[in-house]
XYZ file of C-alpha atoms in Angstrom:
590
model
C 35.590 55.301 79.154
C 39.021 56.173 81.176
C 38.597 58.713 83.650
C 38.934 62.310 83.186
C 41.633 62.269 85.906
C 44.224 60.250 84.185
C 43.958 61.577 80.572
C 46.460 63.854 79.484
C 45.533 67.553 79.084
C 48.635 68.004 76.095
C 47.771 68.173 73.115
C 49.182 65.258 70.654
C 51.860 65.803 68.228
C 50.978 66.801 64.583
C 51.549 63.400 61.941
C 54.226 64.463 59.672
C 52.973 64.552 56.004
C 54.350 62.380 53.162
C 56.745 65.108 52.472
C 58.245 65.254 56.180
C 58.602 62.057 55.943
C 60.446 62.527 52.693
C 62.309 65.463 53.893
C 63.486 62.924 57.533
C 64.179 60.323 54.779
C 66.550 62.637 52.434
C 68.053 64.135 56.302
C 69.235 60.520 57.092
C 69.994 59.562 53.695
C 72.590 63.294 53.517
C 74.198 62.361 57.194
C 74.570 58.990 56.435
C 76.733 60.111 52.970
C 78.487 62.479 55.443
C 79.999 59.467 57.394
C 80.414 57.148 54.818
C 79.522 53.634 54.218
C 79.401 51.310 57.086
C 83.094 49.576 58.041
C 81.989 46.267 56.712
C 81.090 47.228 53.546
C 83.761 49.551 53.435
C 86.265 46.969 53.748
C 85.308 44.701 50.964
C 85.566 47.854 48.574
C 82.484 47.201 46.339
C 82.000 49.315 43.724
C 78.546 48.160 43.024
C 77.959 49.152 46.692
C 79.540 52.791 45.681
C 76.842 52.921 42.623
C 73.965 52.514 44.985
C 75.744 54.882 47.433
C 76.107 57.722 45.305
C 72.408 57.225 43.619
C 70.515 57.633 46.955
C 72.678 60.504 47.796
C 71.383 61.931 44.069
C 67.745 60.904 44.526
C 67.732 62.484 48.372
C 69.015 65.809 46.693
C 66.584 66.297 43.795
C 64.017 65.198 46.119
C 64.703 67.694 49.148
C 65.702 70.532 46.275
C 61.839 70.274 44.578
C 60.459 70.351 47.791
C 62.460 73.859 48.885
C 61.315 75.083 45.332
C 58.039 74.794 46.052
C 57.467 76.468 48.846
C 55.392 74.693 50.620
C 55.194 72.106 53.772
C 56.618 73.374 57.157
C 60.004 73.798 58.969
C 61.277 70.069 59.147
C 61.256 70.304 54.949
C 63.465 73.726 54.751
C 67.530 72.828 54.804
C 68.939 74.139 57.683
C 72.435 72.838 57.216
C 75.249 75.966 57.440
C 78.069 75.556 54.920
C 81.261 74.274 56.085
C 84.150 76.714 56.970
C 87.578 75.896 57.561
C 87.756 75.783 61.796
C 91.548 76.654 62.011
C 91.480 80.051 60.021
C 87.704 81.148 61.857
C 88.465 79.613 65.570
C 84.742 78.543 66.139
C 84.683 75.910 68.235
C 82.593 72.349 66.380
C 80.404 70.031 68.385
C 82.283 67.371 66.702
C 85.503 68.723 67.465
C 87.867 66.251 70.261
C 89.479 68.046 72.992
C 93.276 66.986 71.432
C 91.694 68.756 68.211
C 90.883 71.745 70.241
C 94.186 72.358 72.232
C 95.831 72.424 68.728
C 93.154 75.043 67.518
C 93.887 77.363 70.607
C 97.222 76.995 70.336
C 97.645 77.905 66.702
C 95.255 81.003 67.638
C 97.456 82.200 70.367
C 100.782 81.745 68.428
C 99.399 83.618 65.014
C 97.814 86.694 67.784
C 101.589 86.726 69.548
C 102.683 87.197 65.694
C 100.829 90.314 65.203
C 101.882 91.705 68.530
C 105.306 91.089 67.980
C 105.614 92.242 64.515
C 103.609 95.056 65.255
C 106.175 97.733 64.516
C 108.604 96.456 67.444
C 110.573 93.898 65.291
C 111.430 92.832 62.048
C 109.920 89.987 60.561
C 113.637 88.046 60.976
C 112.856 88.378 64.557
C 110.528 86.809 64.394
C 111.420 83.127 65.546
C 110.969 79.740 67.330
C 113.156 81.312 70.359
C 111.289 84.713 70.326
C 108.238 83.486 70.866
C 109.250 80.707 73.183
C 110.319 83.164 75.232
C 107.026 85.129 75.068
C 104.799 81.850 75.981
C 107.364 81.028 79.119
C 106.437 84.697 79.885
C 102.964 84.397 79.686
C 102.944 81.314 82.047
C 105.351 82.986 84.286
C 103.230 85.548 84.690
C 100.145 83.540 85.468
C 101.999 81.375 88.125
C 102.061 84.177 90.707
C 105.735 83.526 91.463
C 108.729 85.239 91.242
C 110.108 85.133 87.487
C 111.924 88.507 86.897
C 115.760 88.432 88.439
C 116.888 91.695 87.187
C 118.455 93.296 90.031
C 121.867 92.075 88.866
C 121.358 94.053 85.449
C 120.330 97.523 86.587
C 122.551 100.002 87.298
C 121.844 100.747 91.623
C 125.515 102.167 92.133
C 125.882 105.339 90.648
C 123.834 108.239 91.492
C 120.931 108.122 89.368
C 120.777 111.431 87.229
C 117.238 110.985 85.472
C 114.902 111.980 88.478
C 111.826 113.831 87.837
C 110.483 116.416 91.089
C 107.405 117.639 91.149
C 106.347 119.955 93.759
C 102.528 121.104 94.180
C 101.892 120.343 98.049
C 101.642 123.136 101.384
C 102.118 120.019 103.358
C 103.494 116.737 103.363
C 103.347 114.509 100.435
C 101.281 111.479 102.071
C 100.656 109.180 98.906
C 102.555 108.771 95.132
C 101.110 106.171 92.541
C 101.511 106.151 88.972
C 99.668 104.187 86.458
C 101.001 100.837 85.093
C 101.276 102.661 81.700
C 103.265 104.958 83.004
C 100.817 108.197 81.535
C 99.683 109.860 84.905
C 101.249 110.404 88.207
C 99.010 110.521 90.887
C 99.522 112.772 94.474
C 98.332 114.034 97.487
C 98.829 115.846 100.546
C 97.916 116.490 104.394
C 95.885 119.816 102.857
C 93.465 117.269 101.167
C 94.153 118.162 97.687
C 95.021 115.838 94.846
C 97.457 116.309 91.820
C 97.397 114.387 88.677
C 100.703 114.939 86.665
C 101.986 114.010 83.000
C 104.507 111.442 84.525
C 105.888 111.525 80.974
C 107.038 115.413 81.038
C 106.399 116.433 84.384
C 103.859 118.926 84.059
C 100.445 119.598 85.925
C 97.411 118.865 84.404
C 94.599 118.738 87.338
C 93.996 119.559 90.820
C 91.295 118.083 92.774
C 91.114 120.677 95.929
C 89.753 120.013 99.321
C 86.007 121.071 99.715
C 84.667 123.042 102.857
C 82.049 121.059 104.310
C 78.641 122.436 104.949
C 78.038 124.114 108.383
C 77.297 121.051 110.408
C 75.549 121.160 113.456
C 77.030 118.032 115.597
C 80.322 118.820 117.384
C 83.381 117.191 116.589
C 84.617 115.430 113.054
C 84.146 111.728 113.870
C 80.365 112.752 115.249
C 79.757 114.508 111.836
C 78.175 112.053 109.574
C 79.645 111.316 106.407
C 77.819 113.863 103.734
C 78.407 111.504 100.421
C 76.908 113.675 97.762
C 79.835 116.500 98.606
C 81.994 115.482 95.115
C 85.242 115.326 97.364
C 87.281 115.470 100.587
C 86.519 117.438 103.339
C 89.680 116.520 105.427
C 94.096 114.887 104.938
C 93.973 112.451 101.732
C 96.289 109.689 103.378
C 96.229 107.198 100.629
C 95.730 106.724 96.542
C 95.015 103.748 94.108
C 95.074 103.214 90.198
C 93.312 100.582 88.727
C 95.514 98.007 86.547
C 93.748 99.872 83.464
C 94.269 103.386 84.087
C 90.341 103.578 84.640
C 90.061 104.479 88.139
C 91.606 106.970 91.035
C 90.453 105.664 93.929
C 91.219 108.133 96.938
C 90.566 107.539 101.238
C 91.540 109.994 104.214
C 90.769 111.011 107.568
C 86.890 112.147 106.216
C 86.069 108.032 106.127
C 84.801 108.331 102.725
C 86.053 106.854 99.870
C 85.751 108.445 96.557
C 86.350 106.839 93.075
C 87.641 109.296 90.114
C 87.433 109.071 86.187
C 90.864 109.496 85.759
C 90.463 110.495 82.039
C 87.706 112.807 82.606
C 89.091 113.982 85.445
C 85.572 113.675 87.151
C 84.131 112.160 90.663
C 82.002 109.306 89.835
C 80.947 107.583 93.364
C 81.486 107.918 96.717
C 81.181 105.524 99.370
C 80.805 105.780 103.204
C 78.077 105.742 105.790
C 76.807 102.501 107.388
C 78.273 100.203 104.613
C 81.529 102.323 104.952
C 84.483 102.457 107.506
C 83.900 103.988 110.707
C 87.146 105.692 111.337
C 90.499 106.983 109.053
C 90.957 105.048 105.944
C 94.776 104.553 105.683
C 95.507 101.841 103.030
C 94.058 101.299 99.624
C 95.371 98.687 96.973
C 93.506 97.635 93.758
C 93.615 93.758 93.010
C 96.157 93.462 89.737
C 94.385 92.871 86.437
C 90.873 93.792 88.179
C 88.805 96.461 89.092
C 88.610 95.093 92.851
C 89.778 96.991 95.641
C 90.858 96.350 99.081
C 90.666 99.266 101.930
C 92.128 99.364 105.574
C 91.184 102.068 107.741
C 91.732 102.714 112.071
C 88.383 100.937 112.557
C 90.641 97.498 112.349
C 88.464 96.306 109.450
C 89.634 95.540 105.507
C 86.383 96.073 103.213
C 86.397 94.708 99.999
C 84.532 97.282 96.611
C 83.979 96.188 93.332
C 84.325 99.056 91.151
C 83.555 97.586 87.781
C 81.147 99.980 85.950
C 78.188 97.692 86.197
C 78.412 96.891 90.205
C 80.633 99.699 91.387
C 79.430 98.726 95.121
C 80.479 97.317 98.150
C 81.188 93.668 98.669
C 82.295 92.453 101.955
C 83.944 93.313 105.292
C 87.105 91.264 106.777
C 87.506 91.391 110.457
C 91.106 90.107 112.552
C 93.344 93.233 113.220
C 93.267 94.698 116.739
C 94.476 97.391 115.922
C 94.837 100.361 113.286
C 95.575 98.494 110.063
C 98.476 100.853 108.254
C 99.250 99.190 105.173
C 97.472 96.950 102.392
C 98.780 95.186 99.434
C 97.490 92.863 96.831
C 98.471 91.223 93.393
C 96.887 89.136 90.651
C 95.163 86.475 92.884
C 91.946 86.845 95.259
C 94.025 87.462 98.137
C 95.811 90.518 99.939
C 97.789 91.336 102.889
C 97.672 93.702 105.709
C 99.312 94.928 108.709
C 97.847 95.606 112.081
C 99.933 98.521 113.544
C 100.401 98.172 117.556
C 98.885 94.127 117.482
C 102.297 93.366 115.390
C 100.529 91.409 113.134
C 100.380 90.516 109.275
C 97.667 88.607 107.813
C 97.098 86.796 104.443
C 93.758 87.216 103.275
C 92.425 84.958 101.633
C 88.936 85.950 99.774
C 87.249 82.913 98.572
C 88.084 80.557 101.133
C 86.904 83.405 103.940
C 89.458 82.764 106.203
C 93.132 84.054 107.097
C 96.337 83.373 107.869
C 98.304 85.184 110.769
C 102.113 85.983 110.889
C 103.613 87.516 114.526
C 106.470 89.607 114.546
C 107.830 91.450 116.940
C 111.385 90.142 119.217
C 111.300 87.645 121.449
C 110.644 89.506 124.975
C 112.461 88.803 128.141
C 109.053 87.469 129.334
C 108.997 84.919 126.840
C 112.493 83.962 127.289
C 111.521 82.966 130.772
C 108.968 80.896 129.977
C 111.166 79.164 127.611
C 113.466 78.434 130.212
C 116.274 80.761 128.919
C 117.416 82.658 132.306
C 120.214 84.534 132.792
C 123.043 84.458 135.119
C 121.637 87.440 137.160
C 118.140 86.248 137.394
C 120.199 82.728 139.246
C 122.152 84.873 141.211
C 125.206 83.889 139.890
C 127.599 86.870 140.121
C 126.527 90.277 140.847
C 129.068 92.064 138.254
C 127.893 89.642 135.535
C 124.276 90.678 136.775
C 124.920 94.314 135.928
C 126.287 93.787 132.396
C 122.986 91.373 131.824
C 120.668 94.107 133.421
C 122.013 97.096 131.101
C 122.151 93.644 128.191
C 118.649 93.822 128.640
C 117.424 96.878 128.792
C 119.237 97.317 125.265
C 117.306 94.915 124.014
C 114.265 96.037 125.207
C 114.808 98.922 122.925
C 114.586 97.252 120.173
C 111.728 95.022 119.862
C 109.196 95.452 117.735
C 106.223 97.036 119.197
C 104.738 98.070 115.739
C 104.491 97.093 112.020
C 104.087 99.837 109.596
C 104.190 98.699 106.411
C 104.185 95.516 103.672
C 104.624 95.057 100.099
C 103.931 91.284 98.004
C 106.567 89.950 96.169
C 104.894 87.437 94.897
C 101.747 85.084 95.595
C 103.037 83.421 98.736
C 105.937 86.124 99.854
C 105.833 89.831 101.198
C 108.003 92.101 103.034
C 107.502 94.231 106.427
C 108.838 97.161 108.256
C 108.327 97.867 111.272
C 109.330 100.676 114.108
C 112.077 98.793 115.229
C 113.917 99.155 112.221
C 113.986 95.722 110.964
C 112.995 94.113 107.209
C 111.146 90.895 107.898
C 110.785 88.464 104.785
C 107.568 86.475 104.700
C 106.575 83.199 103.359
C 102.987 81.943 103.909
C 104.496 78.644 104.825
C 106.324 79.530 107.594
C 104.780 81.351 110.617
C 108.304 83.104 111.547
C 109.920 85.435 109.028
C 112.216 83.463 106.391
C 115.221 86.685 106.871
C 115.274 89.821 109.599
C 117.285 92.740 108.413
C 117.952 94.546 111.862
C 118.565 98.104 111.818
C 117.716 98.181 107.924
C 117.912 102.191 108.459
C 120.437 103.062 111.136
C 119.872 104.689 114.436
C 118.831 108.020 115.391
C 120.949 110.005 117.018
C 119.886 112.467 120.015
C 121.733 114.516 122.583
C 120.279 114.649 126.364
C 121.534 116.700 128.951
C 120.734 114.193 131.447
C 121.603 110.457 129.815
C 123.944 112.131 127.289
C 123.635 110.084 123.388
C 120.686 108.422 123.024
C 120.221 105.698 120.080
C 117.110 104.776 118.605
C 116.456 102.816 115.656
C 114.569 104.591 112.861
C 111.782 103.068 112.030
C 110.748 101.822 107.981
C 107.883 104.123 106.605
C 107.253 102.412 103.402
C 108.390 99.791 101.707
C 107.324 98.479 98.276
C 108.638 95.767 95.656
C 108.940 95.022 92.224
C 106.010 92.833 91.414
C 107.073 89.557 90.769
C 111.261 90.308 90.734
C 113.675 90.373 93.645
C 114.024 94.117 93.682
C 112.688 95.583 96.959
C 113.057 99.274 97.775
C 112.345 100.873 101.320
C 112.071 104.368 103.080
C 112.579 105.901 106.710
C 113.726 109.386 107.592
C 117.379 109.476 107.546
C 117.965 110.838 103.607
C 118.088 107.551 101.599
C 115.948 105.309 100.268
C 117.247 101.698 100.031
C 117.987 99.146 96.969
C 117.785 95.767 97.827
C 118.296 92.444 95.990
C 116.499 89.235 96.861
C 117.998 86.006 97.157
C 117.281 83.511 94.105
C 115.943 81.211 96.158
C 113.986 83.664 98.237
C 115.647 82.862 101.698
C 117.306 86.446 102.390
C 118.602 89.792 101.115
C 121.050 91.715 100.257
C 121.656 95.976 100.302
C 122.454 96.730 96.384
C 122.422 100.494 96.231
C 120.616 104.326 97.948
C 119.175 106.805 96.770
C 119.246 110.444 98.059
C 115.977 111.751 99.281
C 115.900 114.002 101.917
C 112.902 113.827 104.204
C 110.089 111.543 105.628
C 109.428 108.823 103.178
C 106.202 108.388 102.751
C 104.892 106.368 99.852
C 106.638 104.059 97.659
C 106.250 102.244 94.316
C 108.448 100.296 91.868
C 107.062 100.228 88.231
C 108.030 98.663 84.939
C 106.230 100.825 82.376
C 106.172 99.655 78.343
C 109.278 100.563 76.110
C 107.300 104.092 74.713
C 107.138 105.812 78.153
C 110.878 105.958 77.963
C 110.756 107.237 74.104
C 108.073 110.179 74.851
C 110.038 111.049 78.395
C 111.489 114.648 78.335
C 113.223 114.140 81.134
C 114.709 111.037 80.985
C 115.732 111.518 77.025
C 116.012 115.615 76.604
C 116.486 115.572 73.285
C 114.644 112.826 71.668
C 115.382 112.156 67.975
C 114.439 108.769 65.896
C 117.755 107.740 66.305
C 117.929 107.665 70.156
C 114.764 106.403 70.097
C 115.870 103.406 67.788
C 119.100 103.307 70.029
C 116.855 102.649 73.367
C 114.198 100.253 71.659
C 117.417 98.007 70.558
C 119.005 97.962 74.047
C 115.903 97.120 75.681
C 115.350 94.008 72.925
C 118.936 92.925 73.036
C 119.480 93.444 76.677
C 116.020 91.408 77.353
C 115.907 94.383 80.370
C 113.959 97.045 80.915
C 114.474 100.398 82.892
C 112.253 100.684 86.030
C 111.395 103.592 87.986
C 110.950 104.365 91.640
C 108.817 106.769 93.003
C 109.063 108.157 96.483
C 106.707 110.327 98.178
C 108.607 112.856 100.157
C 106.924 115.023 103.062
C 108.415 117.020 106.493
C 106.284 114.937 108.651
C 105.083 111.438 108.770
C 101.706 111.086 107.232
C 99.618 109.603 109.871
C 101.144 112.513 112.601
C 103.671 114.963 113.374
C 106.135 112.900 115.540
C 108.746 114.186 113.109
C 109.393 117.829 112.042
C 112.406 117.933 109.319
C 112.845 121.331 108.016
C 116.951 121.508 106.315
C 116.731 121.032 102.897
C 113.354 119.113 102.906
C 111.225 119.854 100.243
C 107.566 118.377 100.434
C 106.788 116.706 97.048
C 107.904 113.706 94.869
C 110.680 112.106 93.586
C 111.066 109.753 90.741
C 114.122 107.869 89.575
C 114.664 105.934 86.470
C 117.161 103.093 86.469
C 118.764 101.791 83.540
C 120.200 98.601 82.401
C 123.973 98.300 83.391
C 126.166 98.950 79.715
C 128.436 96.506 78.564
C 132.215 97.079 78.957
């Protein structure tokens, strides 16, 4: 007898009955049909072979149909087969089905779904052709590639004085942040008195205020001793920078009270808040949502980045990025898992780059006389050459010494791989991520600023760039400083430089910018930008915008009396502290 150790303790399969056996039989004998006769017998074409064929396929029928009469006998003898659908008009994927097979199924999908869109009251079905919706898959892909696709700065209109701008003023103080959604429904602000504004961007009008709350009574002295009360549904202190998510979902809103709060933007109701140990530990100046996603990036004076998912069923914190050595100012971010930030005072930007957990870091700042002298590159009064010449390269210095960049305030992606920067030396620095120097420098971007001293008479500054922001994947790139205009420029094709295309008037500190391309039916519904909107005009602009292949963009500009991190700068004539947006349409045909 074998030992209890070594018998198995599962129990044996069931013996099929005579009419499983029957049923496995009649199984085989159907999926055998389904393929067909074997390839030798096939080949020879006999139809005696056929005969016998199509009688077991007969016999295996009746027999598996009287057994599912009856009733009786277990699973294995009940037909489980589904009936056969057509795959390309249902699009569910077969186990049989080859990957060539498959492409083609998708593909015929996607074309028949960019049909519908396309004939969905927008065109007429003679529009509908081989080049219009070639022209909608090179989109697509375009889009996806995370490059720059969209060269429309040549067909927009940059040199006249725009005369469709919307204002909206609602702020005591300076206007620190302006965002609007993608869909071009809300507009988004706030201001150094910590209250937010949502606006009809459409019409112009007012439609909620979230107001700054008084804190409880706390006893601990000092604000950044205070700890960070979370269930108080809003700020306490200056709301320095806004968000929208890609979807018009979420308002998410950071200041100098460390906490960052997430709003319902239809609702119009707080929904989270985050802060405390998890949160930053100082101002939060920067936020940017990821494009497409409901990830968002934050930079605050406590030199970290910290990455929040907000998707309804996380809606938590993720991770915290460390590098800056200083205040980080600025934050941007498109479609991919990577962003890009700027370090104030330690003159760097870094790439971000999620996944991969690590970073890349771009210097800017002039070269220094310092460094010069290491290189080697001394001048004739440091030899002791000629003490005239030594003069001339003395005061030669100490103009350049003006000049170089001791801070970077802002950056906006162009693309994937390219960005922008300002910094306080007034130059526009154009980034690649595969070179560690900037591709193109626009010095003195802004001008100078001009001030009278008793003592060492005109004195010339450089103004420094408060915001800049681009057009996301175009070569239109827009920035801001203090001296009344905000600037137009056009990026080289082959992204190597730039070029000054047009200014617009806006008095006052610039402090927030933001290029959009909203849909075709903002620009129907817009009182202001079509007063009197009839079918006709509307017909008039849907046609230009088809036959054109253009659309308008807008430009909104955040306009205060003082910069939004301080009150280095006071501008009182004809300063008004609110926001301006500018609609640019496609240049006409002569």
């Amino acid at each position: 007898m074998p030992d209890a150790f070594f018998t198995s303790s599962k129990p044996r399969k069931r013996k099929r009955t005579d009419s499983g056996a029957k049923g496995s039989s009649s199984r085989s004998a159907i999926k055998s049909s389904r393929k067909g006769p074997p390839q030798g017998l096939a080949k020879h074409g006999s139809s005696k072979v056929n005969n016998v064929q199509k009688t077991k396929r007969r016999v295996a029928d009746e027999e598996l149909s009287e057994h599912t009469d009856e009733g009786e006998g277990g699973i294995d003898d009940m037909d489980l087969r589904a009936e056969e659908e057509d795959l390309g008009a249902s699009g569910e994927e077969d186990d049989e089905e080859t990957p060539a097979e498959k492409r083609l199924r998708l593909a015929k999908l996607y074309l028949e779904s960019v049909k519908e869109s396309l004939a969905d009251g927008e065109f007429d079905a003679a529009e509908i052709d081989k080049e219009l919706i070639s022209a909608r898959l090179k989109q697509d892909v375009l889009e996806h590639s995370g490059k720059v696709h969209l060269f429309v700065a040549d067909s927009l209109n940059f040199t006249q004085v725009p005369t469709k701008v919307l204002r909206t003023r609602g702020h005591r103080f300076s206007v620190t942040s302006a965002v609007a959604s993608e869909s071009g429904k809300h507009l988004f602000t706030s201001g150094k008195e910590g209250a937010i504004i949502q606006w009809d961007l459409a019409t112009g009008k007012r439609l909620m205020t979230f107001h700054k709350v008084r804190p409880p009574n706390s006893k601990e002295k000092g604000k950044g001793k205070a700890q960070v009360d979370l269930s108080i549904k809003g700020h306490t202190d200056e709301v320095l920078a806004l968000a929208v998510s890609g979807d018009g979902q979420y308002l998410a809103s950071a200041g100098k009270d460390r906490k960052l709060v997430v709003w319902d933007v239809e609702k119009g109701e707080w929904i989270k808040a985050f802060g405390g140990n998890l949160g930053h530990k100082d101002t939060i100046s920067a936020l940017s949502f990821r494009k497409g996603t409901h990830q968002l990036y934050t930079g605050s004076f406590d030199r970290t980045l910290k990455v929040y998912d907000l998707s309804p069923s996380v809606m938590g914190y993720v991770e915290t990025l460390f590098g800056h050595q200083d205040h980080i100012l600025s934050v941007d971010a498109l479609r991919g898992e990577t962003c890009v930030s700027v370090g104030g005072r330690d003159k760097t930007v870094r790439y971000w780059k999620i996944v991969e957990e690590t970073q890349l870091v771009f210097r800017g700042g002039g070269r220094s006389r310092i460094r010069e002298v290491m290189d080697g590159g001394l001048r004739g009064d440091d030899e002791g050459d000629d003490p005239d010449e030594g003069i001339e390269g003395a005061r030669a210095a100490e103009t350049v010494k003006k000049f170089i960049e001791g801070s970077i305030e802002c950056v906006a992606m162009i693309d994937e791989t390219t960005f922008v920067s300002g910094g306080d030396s007034g130059s526009l620095c154009l980034w690649s991520t595969l070179k560690k120097k900037p591709v193109f420098t626009q010095a003195l971007a802004h001008g100078f600023n001009e001030v009278h001293s008793e003592t060492e008479g005109l004195i010339r500054t450089p103004r420094w760039i408060t915001s800049v922001a681009s057009l996301r994947y175009s070569d239109v790139i827009a920035s801001g400083s203090w001296e009344g205009d905000v600037r137009i420029w056009k990026l080289d094709p082959k992204l190597k430089s730039f070029s000054l295309v047009g200014t617009i008037p806006a008095p006052g500190v610039v402090n927030s910018l933001q290029l959009l391309s909203p849909p075709p039916e903002f620009f129907k519904r817009s009182t202001w930008i079509n007063p009197s909107a009839t079918e006709s005009n509307e017909q008039d602009s849907s046609a230009l915008i088809r036959k054109g292949g253009t659309q308008p963009i807008l430009l909104i500009a955040g306009m205060g009396q003082e910069h939004r991190f301080g009150r280095w700068l006071n501008l009182k004539e004809g300063v008004v502290n609110g926001t301006i947006v500018v609609a640019f349409s496609p240049r006409t045909l002569p």
